[in-house]
Short mmCIF file of C-alpha atoms and ligand atoms in Angstrom, two decimals:
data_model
loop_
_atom_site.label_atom_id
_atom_site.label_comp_id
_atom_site.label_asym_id
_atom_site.label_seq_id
_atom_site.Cartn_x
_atom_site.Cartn_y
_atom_site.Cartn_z
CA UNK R 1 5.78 80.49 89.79
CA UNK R 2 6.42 79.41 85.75
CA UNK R 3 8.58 76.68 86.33
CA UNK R 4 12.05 77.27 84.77
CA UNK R 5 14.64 74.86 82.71
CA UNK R 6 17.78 75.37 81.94
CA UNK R 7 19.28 74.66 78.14
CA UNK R 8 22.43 73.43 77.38
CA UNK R 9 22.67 76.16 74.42
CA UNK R 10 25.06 75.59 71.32
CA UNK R 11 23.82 78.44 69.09
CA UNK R 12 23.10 76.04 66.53
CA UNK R 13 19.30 75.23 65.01
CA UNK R 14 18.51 72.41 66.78
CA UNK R 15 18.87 74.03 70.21
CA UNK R 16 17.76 77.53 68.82
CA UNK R 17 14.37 75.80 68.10
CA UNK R 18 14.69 74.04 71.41
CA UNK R 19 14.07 77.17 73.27
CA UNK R 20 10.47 77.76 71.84
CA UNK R 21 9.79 73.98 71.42
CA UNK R 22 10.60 73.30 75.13
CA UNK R 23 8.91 76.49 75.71
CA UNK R 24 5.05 75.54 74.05
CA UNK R 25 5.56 71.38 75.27
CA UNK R 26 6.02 72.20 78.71
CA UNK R 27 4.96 75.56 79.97
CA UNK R 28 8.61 76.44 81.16
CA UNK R 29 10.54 79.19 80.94
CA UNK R 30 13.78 78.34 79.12
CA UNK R 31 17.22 79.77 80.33
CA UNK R 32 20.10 79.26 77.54
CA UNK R 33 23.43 78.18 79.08
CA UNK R 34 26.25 78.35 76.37
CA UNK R 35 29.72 77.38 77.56
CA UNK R 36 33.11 77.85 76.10
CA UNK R 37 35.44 75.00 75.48
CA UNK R 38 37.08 76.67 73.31
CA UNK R 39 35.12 75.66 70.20
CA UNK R 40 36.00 78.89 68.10
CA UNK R 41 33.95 79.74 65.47
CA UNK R 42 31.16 82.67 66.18
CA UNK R 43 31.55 84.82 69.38
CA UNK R 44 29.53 84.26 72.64
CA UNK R 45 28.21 87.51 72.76
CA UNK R 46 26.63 86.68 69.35
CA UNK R 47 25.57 83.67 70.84
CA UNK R 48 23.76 85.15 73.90
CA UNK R 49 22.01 87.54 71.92
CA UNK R 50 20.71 84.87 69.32
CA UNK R 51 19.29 82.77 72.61
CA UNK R 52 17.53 85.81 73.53
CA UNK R 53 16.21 86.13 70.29
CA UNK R 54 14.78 82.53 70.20
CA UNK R 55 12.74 83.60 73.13
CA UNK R 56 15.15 82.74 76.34
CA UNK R 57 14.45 84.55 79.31
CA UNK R 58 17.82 84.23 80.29
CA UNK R 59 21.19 83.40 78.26
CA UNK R 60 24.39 83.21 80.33
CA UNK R 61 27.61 82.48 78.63
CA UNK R 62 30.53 80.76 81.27
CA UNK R 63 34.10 80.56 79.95
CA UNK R 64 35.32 77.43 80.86
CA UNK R 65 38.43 77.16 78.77
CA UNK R 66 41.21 77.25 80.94
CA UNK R 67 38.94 75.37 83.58
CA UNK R 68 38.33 72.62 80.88
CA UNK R 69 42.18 72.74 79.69
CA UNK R 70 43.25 72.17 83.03
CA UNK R 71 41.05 70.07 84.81
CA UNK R 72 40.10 67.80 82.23
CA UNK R 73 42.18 67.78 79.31
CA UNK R 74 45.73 67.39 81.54
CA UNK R 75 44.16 64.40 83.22
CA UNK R 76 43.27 62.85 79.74
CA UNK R 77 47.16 63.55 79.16
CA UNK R 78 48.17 61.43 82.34
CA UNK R 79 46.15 58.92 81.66
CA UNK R 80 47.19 58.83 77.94
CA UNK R 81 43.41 57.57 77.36
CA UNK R 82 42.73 56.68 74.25
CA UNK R 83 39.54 54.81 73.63
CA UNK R 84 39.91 51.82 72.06
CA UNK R 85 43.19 52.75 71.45
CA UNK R 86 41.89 55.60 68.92
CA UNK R 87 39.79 58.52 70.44
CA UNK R 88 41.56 61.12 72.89
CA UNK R 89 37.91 61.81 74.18
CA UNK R 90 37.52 65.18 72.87
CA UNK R 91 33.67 65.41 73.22
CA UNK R 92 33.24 62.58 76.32
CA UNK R 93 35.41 64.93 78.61
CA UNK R 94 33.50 68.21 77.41
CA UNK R 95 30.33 67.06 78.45
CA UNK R 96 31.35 66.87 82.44
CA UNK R 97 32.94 70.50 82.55
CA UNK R 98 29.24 71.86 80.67
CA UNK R 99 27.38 69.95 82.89
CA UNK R 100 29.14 71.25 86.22
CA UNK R 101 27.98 74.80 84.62
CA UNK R 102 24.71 73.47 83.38
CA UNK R 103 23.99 72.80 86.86
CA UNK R 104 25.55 75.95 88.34
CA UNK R 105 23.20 77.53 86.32
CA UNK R 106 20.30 75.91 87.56
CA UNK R 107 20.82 76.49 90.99
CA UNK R 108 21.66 80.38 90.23
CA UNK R 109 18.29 80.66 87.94
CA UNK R 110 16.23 78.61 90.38
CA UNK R 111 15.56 75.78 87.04
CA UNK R 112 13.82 72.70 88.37
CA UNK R 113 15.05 70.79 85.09
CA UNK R 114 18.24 70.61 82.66
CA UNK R 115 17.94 70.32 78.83
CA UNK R 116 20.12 69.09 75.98
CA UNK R 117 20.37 69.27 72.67
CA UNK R 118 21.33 65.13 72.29
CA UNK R 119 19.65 62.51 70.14
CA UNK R 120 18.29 58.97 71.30
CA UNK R 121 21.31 57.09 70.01
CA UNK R 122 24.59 58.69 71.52
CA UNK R 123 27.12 58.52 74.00
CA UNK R 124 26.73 62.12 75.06
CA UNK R 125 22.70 62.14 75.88
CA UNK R 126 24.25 59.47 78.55
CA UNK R 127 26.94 61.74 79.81
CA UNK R 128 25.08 64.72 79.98
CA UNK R 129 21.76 62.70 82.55
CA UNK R 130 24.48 60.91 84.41
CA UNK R 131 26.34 64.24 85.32
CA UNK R 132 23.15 65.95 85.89
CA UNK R 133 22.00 63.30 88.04
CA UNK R 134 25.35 62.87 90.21
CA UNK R 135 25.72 66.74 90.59
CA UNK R 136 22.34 67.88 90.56
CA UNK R 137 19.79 65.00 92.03
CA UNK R 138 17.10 66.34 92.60
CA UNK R 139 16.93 67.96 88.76
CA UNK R 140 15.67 66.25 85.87
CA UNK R 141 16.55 66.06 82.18
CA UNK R 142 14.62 66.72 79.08
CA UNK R 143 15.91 66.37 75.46
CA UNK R 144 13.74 67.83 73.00
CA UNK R 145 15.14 65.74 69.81
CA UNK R 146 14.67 62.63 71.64
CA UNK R 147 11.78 63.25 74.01
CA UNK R 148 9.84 65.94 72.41
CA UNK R 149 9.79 64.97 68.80
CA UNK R 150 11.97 67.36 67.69
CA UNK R 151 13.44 66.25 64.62
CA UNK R 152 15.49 68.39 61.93
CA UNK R 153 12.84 68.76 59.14
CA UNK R 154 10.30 70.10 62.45
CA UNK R 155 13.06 72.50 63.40
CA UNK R 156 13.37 74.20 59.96
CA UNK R 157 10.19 75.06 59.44
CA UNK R 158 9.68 76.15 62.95
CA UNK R 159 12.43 78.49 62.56
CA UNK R 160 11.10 79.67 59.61
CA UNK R 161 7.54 79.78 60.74
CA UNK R 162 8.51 82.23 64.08
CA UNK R 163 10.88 84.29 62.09
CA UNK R 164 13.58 83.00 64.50
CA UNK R 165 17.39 84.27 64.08
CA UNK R 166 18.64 81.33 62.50
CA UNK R 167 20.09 80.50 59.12
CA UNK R 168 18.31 77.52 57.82
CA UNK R 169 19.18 77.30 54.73
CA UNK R 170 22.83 76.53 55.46
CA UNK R 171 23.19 72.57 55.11
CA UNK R 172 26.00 71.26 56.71
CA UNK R 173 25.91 66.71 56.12
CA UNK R 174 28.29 66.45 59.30
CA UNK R 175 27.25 66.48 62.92
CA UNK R 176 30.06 68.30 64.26
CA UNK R 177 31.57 68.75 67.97
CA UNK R 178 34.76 70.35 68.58
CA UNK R 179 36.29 71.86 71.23
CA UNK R 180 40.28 72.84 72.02
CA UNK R 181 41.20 69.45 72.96
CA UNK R 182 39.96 68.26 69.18
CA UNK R 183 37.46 68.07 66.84
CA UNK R 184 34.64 65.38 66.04
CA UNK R 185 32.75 64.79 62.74
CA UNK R 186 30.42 62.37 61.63
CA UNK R 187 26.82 61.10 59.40
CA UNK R 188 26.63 61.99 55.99
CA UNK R 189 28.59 59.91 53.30
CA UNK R 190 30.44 59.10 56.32
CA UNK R 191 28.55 56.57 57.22
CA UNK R 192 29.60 54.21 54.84
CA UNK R 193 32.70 53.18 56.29
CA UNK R 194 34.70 52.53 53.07
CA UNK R 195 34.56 55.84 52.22
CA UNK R 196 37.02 57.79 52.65
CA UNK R 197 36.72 61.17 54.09
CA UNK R 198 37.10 64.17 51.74
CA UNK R 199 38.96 67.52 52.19
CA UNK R 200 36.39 69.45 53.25
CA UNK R 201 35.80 67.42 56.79
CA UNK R 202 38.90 68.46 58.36
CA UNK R 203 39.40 72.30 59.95
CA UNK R 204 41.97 71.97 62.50
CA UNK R 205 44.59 69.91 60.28
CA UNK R 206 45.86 70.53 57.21
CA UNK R 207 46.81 67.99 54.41
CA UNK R 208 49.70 65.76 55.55
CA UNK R 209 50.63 65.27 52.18
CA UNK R 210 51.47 68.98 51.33
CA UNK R 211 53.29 69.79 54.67
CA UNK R 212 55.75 72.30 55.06
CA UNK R 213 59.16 71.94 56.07
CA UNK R 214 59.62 69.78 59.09
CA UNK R 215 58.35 71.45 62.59
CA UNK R 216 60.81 70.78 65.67
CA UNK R 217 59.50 71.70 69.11
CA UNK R 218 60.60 71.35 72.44
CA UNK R 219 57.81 70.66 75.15
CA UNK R 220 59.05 70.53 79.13
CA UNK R 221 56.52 69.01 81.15
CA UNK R 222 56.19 69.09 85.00
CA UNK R 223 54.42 66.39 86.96
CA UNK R 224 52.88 65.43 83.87
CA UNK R 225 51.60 68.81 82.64
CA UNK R 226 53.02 70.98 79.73
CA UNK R 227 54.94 73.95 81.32
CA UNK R 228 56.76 75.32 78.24
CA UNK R 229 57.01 75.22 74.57
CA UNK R 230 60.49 75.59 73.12
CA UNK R 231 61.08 77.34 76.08
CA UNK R 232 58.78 79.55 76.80
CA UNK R 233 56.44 79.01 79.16
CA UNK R 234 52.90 78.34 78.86
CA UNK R 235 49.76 77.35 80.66
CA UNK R 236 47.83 74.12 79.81
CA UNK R 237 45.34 75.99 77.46
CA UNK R 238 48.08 77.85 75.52
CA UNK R 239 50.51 74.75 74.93
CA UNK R 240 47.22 72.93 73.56
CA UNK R 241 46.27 75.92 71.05
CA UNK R 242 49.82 76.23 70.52
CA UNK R 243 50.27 72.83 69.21
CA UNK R 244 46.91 72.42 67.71
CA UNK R 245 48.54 75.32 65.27
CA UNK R 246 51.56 73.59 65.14
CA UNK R 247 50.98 70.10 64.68
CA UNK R 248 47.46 70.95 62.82
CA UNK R 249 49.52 72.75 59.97
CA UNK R 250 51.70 69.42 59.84
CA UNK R 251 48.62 67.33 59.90
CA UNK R 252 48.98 65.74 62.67
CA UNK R 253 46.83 64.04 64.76
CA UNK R 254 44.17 62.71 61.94
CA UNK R 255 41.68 59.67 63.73
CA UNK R 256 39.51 57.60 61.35
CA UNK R 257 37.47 55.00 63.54
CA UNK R 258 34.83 52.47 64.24
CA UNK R 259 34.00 52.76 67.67
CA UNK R 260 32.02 51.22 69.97
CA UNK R 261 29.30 53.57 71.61
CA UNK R 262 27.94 52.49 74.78
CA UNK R 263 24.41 52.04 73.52
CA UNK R 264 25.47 49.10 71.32
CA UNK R 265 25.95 50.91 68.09
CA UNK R 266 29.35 50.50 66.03
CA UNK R 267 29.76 54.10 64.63
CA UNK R 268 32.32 55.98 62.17
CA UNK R 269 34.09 59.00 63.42
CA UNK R 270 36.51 61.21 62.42
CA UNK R 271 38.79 63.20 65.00
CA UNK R 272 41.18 65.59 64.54
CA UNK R 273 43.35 66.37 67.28
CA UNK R 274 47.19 67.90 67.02
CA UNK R 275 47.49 69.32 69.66
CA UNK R 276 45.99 66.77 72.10
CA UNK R 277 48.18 64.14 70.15
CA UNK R 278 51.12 65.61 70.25
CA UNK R 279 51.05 65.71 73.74
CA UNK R 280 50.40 62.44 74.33
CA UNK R 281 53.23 61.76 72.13
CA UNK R 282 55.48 63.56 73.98
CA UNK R 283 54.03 62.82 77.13
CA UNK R 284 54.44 59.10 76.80
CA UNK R 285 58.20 59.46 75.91
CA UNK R 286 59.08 61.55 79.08
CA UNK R 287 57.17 58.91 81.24
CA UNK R 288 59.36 56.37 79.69
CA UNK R 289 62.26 57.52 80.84
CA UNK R 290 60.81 58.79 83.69
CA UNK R 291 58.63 56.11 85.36
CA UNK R 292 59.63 52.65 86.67
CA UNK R 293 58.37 49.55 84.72
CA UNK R 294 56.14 48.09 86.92
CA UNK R 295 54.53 51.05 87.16
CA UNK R 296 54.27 51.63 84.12
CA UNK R 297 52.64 48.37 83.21
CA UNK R 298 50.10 48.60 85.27
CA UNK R 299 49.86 52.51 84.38
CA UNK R 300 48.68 51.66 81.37
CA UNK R 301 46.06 49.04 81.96
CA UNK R 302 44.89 51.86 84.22
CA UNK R 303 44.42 54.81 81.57
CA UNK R 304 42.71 51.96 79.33
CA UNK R 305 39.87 51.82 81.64
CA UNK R 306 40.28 55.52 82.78
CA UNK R 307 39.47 56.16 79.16
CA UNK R 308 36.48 53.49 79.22
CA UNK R 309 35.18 55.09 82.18
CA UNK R 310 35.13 58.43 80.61
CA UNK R 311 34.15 57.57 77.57
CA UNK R 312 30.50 55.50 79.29
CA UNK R 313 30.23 58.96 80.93
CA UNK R 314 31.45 57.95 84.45
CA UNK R 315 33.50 61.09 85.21
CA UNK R 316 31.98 61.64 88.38
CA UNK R 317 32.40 58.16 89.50
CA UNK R 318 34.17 56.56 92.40
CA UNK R 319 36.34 54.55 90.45
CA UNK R 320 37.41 56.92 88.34
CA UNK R 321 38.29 59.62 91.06
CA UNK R 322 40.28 56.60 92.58
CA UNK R 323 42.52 55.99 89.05
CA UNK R 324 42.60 59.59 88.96
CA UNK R 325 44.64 59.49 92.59
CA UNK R 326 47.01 56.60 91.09
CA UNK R 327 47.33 58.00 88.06
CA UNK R 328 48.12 61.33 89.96
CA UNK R 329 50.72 59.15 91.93
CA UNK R 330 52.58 57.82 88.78
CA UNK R 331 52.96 61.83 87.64
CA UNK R 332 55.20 63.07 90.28
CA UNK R 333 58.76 62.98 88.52
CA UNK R 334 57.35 62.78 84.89
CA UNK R 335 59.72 66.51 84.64
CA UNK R 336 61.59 67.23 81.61
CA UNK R 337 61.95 67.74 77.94
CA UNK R 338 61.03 66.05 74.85
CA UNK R 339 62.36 67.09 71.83
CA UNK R 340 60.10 66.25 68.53
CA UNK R 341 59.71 66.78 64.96
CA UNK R 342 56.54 67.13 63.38
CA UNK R 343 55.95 66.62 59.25
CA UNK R 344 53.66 64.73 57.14
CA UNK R 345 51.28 63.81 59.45
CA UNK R 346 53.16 62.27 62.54
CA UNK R 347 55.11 63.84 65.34
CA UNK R 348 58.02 61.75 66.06
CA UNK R 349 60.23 62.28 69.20
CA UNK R 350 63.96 62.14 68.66
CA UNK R 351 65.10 63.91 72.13
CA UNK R 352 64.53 63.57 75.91
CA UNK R 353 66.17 64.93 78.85
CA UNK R 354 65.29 65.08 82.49
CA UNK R 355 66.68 65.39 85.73
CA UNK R 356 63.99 62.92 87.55
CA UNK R 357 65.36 60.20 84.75
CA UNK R 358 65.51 56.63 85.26
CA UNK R 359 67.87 56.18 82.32
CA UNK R 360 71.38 55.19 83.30
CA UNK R 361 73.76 55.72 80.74
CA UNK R 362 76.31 53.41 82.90
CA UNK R 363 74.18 50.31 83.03
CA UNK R 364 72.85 51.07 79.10
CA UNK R 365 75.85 51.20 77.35
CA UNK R 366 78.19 48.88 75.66
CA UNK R 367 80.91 50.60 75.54
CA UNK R 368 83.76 51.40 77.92
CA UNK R 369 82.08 52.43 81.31
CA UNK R 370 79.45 49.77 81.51
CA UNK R 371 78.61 49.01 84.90
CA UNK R 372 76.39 46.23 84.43
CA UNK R 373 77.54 43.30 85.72
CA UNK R 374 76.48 40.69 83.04
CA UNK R 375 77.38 37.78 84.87
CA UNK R 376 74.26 37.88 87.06
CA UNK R 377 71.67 37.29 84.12
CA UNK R 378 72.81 33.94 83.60
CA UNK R 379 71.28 32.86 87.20
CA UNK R 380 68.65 35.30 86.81
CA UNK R 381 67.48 33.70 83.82
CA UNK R 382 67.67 30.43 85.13
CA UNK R 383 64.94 31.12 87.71
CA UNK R 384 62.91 33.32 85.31
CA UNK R 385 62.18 30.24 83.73
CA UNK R 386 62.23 28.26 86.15
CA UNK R 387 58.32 27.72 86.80
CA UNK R 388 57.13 27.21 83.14
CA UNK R 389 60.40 24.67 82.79
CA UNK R 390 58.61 22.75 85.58
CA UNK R 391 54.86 22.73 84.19
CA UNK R 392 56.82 21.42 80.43
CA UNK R 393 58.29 18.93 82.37
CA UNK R 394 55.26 17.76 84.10
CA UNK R 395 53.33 18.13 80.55
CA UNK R 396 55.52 16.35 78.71
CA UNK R 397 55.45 13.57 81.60
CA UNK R 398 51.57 13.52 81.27
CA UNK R 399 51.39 13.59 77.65
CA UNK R 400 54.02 10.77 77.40
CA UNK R 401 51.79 8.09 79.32
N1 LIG H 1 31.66 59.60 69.14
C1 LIG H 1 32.28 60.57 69.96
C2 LIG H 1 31.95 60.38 71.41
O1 LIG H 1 31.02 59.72 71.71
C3 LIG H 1 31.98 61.98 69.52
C4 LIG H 1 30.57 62.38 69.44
C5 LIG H 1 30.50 63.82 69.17
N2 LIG H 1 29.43 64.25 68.39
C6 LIG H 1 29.45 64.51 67.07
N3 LIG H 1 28.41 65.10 66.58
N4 LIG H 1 30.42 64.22 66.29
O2 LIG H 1 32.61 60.88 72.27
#
């Protein structure tokens, strides 16, 4: 039996020219997996058919927007992860959810081998093998542009050479990855890093500059997860495309970075991501209020290597299924509202309510009321400083002799 691989298919030239490529280096039949993730842009159907065209035996299309929104976006909301402080994740958490289907789709079409469209010099030909290899061990993984020579100049004139579907003409200087949880752009003039980026690169935000009138919205979250947007109520997916309307047409949610990819190389991106940001905005508010200090400390040393973890393409890993259980943990009364205005490029919160609140009023104020009995701090203090007040001593002994 011809052995059989299955593509991780984007629609694009580079993996249209895959299929035939993979097809004449290896003998294989080639099966074209597209997933949704809620990229937008041309419709799946299309998609399929163009797959077919290139010379797939199979194409299958999965819609996994609601399954990405809500199992992997909402956790990247808990764990407020932001690589480096910067990047919500936007492509590093896509690649787990196409990979779980990538590897569905093997086992349905009987594929001995997965294949991706990924260079030599990325985060996301790592995340792609080390999902594949977790879920799927006994497959392996090809990538044409890496393994099979395929570079861009090869792939136009093979598309023009077999007549394939394809517009080649079309030159686009970014590489591009977006998905509903935010966009990705990067190469080009971009990669000069004192450039600035020009008009043109954004899609899902508009100018901050020329904003409209001020935006206020009212998000409730339960246990951590967006439930309804001023009011009404929403699932995870909607309150994301909601706000990525919202927020986008207030710019915010703009990401210019340096980053540090896990094979070694510094590299300039730009993100866009309103919707995404806007939740974390709001979502790190209500857990203010909402979840003890402690905890909260150590919360956030937690979704900093949460966000490592996800970002070196570890989502199937032990440790992060076990942050994923304490981060889980620290979500149970993070329930309420945040109220927040949106303009010019930021989305600042100026309201919060809930009835799982650790904010007293009583022991806060200083007005009539206060129940805070102020007396205590003065001992309190005393032994809060008690231990460096003893090394100080002891230095200044030492230093003295
Ligand atoms: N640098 C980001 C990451 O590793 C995004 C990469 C997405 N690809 C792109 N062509 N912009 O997660």
């Amino acid at each position: 039996m011809t052995e059989r691989i299955v593509l991780a298919y984007s629609g694009g030239l580079d993996t249209s020219v895959a299929i035939g490529w993979i097809g004449e280096a290896t003998g294989a039949e080639v099966i074209a997996v597209a997933v949704d993730v809620g990229q937008g842009g041309e419709s799946l159907e299309d998609i399929r058919q163009r797959a077919l065209g290139c010379g797939a035996v199979e194409a299958y299309v999965a819609d996994a927007r609601d399954e990405f929104a809500n199992e992997y976006a909402m956790p990247t909301l808990k764990a407020n992860a932001l690589y480096q402080g910067h990047y919500p994740l936007v492509s590093a958490i896509s690649r787990p959810v196409i990979v779980k289907h990538l590897v569905k789709a093997a086992r349905e079409f009987g594929a001995t081998t997965v294949a991706h469209g990924c260079t030599g010099k990325g985060n996301d030909q790592v995340r792609f093998e080390v999902g594949i290899q977790t879920l799927g061990p006994d497959l392996k993984c090809i990538a044409p542009v890496r393994d099979l020579a395929l570079t861009r100049d090869k792939a136009i004139v093979y598309a023009e050479s077999h007549n394939l579907p394809i517009e080649t003409t079309k030159k686009n200087p970014y590489s591009i990855d977006q998905n509903v949880w935010g966009r990705a752009v990067e190469t080009g003039y971009l990669e000069d890093i004192w450039n600035a980026p020009t008009k043109d690169i954004y899609d899902y935000t508009a100018t901050p500059e020329f904003s409209p009138a001020p935006d206020e919205v009212i998000i409730s979250f339960a246990q951590g997860v967006p439930v309804a947007i001023d009011g009404v109520k929403v699932t995870p997916l909607q309150a994301i495309q909601e706000l990525n309307r919202r927020a986008g047409a207030q710019g915010v949610g703009r990401i210019d970075v340096v980053e540090d990819r896990l094979v070694g190389i510094k590299s300039r991106e730009i993100y866009e991501a309103p919707g995404a940001m806007a939740l974390m905005t709001a979502h790190k508010h209500l857990e203010d209020i909402t979840i003890e200090r402690e905890q909260a400390r150590f919360k956030a040393t937690v979704g900093q290597r949460w966000a490592e973890l996800v970002y070196d393409g570890q989502w199937f890993s032990p440790l992060k299924r076990s942050l994923d259980a304490f981060i889980e943990d620290t979500q149970q009364h993070v329930n309420g509202d945040i109220r927040m205005t949106m303009h010019g490029g930021q989305a600042i919160v100026n309201g919060r309510r809930s009835d799982t609140s650790l904010y007293d009023f009583d022991l806060a104020t200083y007005d009539t009321g206060d129940t805070f009995d102020q007396s205590q701090a003065k001992g309190f203090i005393e032994l809060w400083g008690m231990s460096s007040k003893v090394a100080s001593q002891r230095d200044q002994r030492v230093s003295g002799l």
